[in-house]
GROMACS .gro file of C-alpha atoms in nm:
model
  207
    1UNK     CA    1   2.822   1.696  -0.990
    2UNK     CA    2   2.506   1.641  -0.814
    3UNK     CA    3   2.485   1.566  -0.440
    4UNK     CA    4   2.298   1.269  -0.315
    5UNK     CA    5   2.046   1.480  -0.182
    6UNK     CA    6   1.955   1.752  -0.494
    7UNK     CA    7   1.804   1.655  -0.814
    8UNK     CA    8   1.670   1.845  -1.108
    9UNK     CA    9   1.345   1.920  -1.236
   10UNK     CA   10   1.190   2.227  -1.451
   11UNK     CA   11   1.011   2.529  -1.334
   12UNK     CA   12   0.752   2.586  -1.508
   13UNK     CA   13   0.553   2.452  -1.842
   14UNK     CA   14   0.727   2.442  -2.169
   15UNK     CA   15   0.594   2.375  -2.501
   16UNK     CA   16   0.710   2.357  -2.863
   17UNK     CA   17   0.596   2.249  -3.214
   18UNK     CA   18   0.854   1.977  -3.435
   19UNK     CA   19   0.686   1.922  -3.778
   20UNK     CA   20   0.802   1.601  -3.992
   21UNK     CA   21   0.645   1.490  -4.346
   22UNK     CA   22   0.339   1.751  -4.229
   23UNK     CA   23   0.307   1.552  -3.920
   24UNK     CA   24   0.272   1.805  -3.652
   25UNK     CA   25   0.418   1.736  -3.257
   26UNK     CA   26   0.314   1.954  -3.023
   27UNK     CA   27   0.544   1.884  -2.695
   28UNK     CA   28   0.432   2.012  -2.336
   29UNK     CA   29   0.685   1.966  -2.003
   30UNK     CA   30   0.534   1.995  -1.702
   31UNK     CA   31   0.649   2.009  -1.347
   32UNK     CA   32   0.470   1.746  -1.133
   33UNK     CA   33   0.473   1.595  -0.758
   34UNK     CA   34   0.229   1.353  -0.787
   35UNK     CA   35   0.034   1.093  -0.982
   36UNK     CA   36  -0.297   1.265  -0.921
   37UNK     CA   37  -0.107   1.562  -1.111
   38UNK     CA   38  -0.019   1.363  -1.405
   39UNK     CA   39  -0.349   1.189  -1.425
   40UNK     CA   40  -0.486   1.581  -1.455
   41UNK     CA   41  -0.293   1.672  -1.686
   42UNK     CA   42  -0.315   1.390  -1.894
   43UNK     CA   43  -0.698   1.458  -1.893
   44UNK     CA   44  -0.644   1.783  -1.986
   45UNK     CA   45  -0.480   1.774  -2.256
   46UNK     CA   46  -0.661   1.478  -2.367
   47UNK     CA   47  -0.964   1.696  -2.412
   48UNK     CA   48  -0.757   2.012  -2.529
   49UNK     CA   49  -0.641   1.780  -2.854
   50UNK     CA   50  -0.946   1.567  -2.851
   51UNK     CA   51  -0.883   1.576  -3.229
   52UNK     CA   52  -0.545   1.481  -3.231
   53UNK     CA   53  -0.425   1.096  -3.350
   54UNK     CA   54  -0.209   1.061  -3.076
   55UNK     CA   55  -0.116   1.159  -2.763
   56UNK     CA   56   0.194   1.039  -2.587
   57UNK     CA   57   0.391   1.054  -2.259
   58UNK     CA   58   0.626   1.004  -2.040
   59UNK     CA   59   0.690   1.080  -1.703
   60UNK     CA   60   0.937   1.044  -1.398
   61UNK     CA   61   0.866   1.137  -1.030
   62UNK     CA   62   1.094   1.129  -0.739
   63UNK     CA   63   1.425   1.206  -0.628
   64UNK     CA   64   1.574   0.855  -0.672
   65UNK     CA   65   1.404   0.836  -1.015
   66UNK     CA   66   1.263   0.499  -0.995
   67UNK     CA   67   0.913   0.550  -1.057
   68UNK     CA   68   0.823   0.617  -1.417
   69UNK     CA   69   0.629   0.557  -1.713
   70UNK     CA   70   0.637   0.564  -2.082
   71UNK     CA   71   0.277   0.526  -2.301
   72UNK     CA   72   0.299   0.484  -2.690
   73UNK     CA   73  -0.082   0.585  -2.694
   74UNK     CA   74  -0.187   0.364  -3.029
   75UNK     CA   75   0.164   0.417  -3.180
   76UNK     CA   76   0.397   0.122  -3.253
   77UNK     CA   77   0.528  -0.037  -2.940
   78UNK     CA   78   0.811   0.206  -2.805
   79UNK     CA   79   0.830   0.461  -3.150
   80UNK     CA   80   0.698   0.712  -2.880
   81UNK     CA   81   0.705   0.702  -2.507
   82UNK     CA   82   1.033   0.510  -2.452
   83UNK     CA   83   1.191   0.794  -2.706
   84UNK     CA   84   0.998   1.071  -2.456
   85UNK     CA   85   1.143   0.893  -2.116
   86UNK     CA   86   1.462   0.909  -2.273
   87UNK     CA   87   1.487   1.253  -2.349
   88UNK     CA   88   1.415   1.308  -1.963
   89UNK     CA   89   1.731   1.052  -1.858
   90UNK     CA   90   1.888   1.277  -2.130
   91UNK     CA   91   1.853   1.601  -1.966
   92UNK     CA   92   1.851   1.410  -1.572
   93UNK     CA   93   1.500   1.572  -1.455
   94UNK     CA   94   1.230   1.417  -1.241
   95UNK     CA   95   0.898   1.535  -1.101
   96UNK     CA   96   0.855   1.569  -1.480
   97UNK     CA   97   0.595   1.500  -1.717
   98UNK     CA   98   0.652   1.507  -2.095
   99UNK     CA   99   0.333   1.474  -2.376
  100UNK     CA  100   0.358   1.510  -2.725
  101UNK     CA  101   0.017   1.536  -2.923
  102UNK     CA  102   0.054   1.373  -3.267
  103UNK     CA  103  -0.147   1.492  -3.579
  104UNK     CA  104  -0.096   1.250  -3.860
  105UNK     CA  105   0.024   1.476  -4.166
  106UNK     CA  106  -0.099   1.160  -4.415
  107UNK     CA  107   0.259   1.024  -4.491
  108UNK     CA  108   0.373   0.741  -4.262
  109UNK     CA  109   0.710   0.813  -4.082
  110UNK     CA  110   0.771   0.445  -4.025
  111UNK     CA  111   0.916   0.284  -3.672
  112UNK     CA  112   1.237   0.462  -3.712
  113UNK     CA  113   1.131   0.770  -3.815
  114UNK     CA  114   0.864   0.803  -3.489
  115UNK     CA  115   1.152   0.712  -3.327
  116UNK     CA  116   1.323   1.034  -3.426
  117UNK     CA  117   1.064   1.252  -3.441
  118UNK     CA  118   0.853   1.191  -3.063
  119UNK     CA  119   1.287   1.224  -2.941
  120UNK     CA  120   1.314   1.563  -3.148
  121UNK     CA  121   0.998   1.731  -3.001
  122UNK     CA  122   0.996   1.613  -2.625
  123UNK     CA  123   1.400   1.732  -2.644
  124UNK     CA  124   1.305   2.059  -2.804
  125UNK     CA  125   1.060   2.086  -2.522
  126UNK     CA  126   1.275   2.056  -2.264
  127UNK     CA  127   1.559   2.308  -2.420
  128UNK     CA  128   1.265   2.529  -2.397
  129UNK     CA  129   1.255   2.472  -2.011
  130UNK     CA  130   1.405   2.624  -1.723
  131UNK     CA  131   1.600   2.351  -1.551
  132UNK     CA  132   1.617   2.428  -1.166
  133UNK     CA  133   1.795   2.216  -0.861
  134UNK     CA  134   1.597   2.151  -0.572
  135UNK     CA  135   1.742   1.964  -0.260
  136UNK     CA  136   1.554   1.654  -0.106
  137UNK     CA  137   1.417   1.738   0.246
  138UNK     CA  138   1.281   1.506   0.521
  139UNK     CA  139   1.006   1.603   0.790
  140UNK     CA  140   1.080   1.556   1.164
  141UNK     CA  141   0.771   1.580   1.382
  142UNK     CA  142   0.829   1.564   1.778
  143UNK     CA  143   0.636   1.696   2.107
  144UNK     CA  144   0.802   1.862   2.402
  145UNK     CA  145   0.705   2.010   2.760
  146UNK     CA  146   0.655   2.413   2.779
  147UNK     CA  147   0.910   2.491   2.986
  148UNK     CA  148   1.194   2.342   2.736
  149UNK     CA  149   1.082   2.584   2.458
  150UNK     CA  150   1.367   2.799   2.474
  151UNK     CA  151   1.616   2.454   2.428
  152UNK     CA  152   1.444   2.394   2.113
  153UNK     CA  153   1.400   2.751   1.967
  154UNK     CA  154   1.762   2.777   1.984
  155UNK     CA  155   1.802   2.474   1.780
  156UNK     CA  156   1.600   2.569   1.552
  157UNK     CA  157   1.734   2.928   1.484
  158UNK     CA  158   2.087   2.753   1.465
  159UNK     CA  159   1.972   2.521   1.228
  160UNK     CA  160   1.725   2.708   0.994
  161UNK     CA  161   1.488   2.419   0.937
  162UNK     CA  162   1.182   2.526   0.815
  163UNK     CA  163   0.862   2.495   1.030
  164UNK     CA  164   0.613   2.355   0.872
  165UNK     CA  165   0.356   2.333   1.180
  166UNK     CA  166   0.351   2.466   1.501
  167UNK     CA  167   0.130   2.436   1.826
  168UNK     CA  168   0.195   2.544   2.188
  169UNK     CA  169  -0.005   2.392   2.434
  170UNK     CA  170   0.053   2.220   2.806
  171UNK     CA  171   0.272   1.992   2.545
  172UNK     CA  172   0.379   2.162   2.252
  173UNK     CA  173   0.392   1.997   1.894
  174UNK     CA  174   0.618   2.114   1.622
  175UNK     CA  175   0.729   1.949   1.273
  176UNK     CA  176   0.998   2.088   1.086
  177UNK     CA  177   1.178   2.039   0.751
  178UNK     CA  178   1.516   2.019   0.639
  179UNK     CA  179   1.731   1.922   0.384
  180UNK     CA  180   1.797   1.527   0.397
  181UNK     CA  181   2.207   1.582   0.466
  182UNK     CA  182   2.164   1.813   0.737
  183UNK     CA  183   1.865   1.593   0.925
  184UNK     CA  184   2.082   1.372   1.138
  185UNK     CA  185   2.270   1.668   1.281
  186UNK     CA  186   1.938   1.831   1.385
  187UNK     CA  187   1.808   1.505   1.472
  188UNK     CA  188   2.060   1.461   1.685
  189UNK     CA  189   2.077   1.763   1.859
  190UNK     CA  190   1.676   1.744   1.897
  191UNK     CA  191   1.712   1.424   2.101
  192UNK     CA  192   1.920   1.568   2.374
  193UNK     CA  193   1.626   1.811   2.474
  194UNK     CA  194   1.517   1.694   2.815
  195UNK     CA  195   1.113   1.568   2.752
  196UNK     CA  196   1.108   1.586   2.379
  197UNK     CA  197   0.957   1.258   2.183
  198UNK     CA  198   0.947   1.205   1.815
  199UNK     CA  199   0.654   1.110   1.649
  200UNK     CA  200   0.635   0.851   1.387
  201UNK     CA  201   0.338   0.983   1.161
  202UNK     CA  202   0.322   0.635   0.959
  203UNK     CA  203   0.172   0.527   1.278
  204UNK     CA  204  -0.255   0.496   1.304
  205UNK     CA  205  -0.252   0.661   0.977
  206UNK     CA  206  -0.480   0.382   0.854
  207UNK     CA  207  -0.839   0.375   0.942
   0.00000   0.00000   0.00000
């Protein structure tokens, strides 16, 4: 049973081959973070099967799942990415993407044969992958007066969060990670240290 704060996703890329009526599907699973990462890839292997009739996707970021996106690519409306998306909800993963490359073998497959056969590869694609859990983690960025170091070092050894920056100056700045459960706790215990101040980083960001 998954926690409310782990999800799946794959380690590394996988690929395989489904063939159906000489149609060849090449499937590729990649991990991703990020739309700029898809929108690489996509390019990528856009060019790599420049030659190829089709090539389809699907893909799923985040934690809570919700952002996603299926693309047929020229194929009859949802005969290939909806199949592809589905696969993923199949297996649970996220910060995924899925493409299969379509060379047309000369026989038509028909709607419900696509169907079928974009499901086949991007599933065969993701057997091929190793399926890892990651937890979801939350930043916490705060300043503090010298003399308190000590008060939140020991915190922070107690509480293994990881440190992601650091600076010691006249006021020192530190921001830390930790998985989203175990934030309040350290949160908590943060705000009791006499001079510390959390810093909302959504703030000024915009120019």
């Amino acid at each position: 049973m998954q926690q409310g704060d782990t999800y799946k996703t794959i380690e590394g890329i996988s690929e395989s081959i489904y063939t159906e009526k000489r149609s060849k599907f090449i499937a590729i699973a990649l991990p991703v973070r990020t739309l700029g990462e898809i929108k690489t890839y996509l390019e990528e292997y856009q060019k790599k099967y420049y030659d190829a009739r089709h090539v389809c996707y699907a893909y799923m970021l985040g934690a809570e799942r919700k952002d996603f996106r299926a693309n047929d690519n020229g194929e009859p409306s949802g005969t290939a990415g909806r199949p592809i998306l589905g696969q993923i909800n199949s297996f649970g993963l996220t910060d995924i993407l899925v493409i299969v490359v379509r060379y047309f073998g000369g026989i038509k497959l028909g709607t419900s044969g696509l169907i079928v056969a974009y499901k086949t590869a991007a599933a065969q694609a993701l057997e091929e992958a190793v399926v890892i859990e990651k937890t979801v983690d939350e930043d916490v960025s705060f300043a503090f007066e010298y003399p308190f170091m000590n008060d939140v070092m020991r915190i922070v050894k107690e509480e293994e969060p990881e440190i992601l920056e650091q600076s010691y100056d006249m006021d020192c700045l530190m921001k830390l990670r930790i998985r989203k459960s175990s934030m309040p706790k350290l949160r908590a215990r943060l705000e009791k240290v006499e001079t510390l101040r959390f810093i909302d980083e959504n703030i000024d960001t915009e120019i």
